[in-house]
Amino acid sequence: MYICICNAIREKDLRCAARCQGGDAETLYEAMGHIPRCCQCLHDADVIVANERASIAV
């Protein structure tokens, strides 16, 4: 599923980035070579990042 339509960022790619490095969704977008455009996805993306990191910590 796409989490960011503007940049064609898939949820699985965001989860992978969250496991590999720190920062919030905006930081991870930048690391993947993108910048948020409309920013409507950032809240959901931050939730996905937090959930992915929480699953690693367990």
XYZ file of C-alpha atoms in Angstrom:
58
model
C 0.000 0.000 0.000
C 1.206 3.516 -0.713
C 1.571 5.707 2.354
C 2.633 8.767 0.345
C 0.952 9.162 -3.019
C 2.883 12.342 -3.907
C 6.235 10.551 -3.653
C 5.055 6.981 -4.346
C 6.431 5.763 -0.999
C 5.146 2.338 -0.053
C 4.415 1.355 3.525
C 6.885 -1.540 3.325
C 9.669 0.862 2.269
C 8.864 3.242 5.109
C 8.913 0.347 7.600
C 12.283 -0.784 6.269
C 13.682 2.750 6.601
C 12.312 2.971 10.167
C 14.227 -0.178 11.091
C 17.471 1.079 9.557
C 17.689 4.625 10.880
C 16.282 7.107 13.331
C 14.130 10.140 12.891
C 10.530 10.911 12.134
C 8.686 10.348 8.868
C 9.992 13.579 7.335
C 13.571 12.542 8.108
C 12.994 9.111 6.611
C 11.425 10.593 3.477
C 14.544 12.732 3.056
C 16.790 9.700 3.540
C 14.855 7.989 0.738
C 15.419 10.996 -1.518
C 11.981 12.596 -1.156
C 10.387 15.559 0.554
C 6.802 15.746 1.796
C 4.699 17.698 -0.675
C 1.100 17.930 0.470
C 1.984 16.583 3.965
C -1.357 14.777 4.374
C 0.466 11.480 4.917
C 2.857 12.596 7.665
C 0.645 11.764 10.652
C -0.078 8.256 9.375
C 3.559 7.810 8.377
C 4.727 8.801 11.876
C 2.324 6.228 13.369
C 3.720 3.525 11.072
C 7.284 4.465 12.014
C 6.463 4.353 15.738
C 4.690 1.003 15.401
C 7.562 -0.499 13.452
C 10.116 0.631 16.019
C 7.944 -0.612 18.883
C 7.750 -4.056 17.283
C 11.553 -4.173 17.105
C 11.950 -3.203 20.777
C 9.848 -6.128 22.006
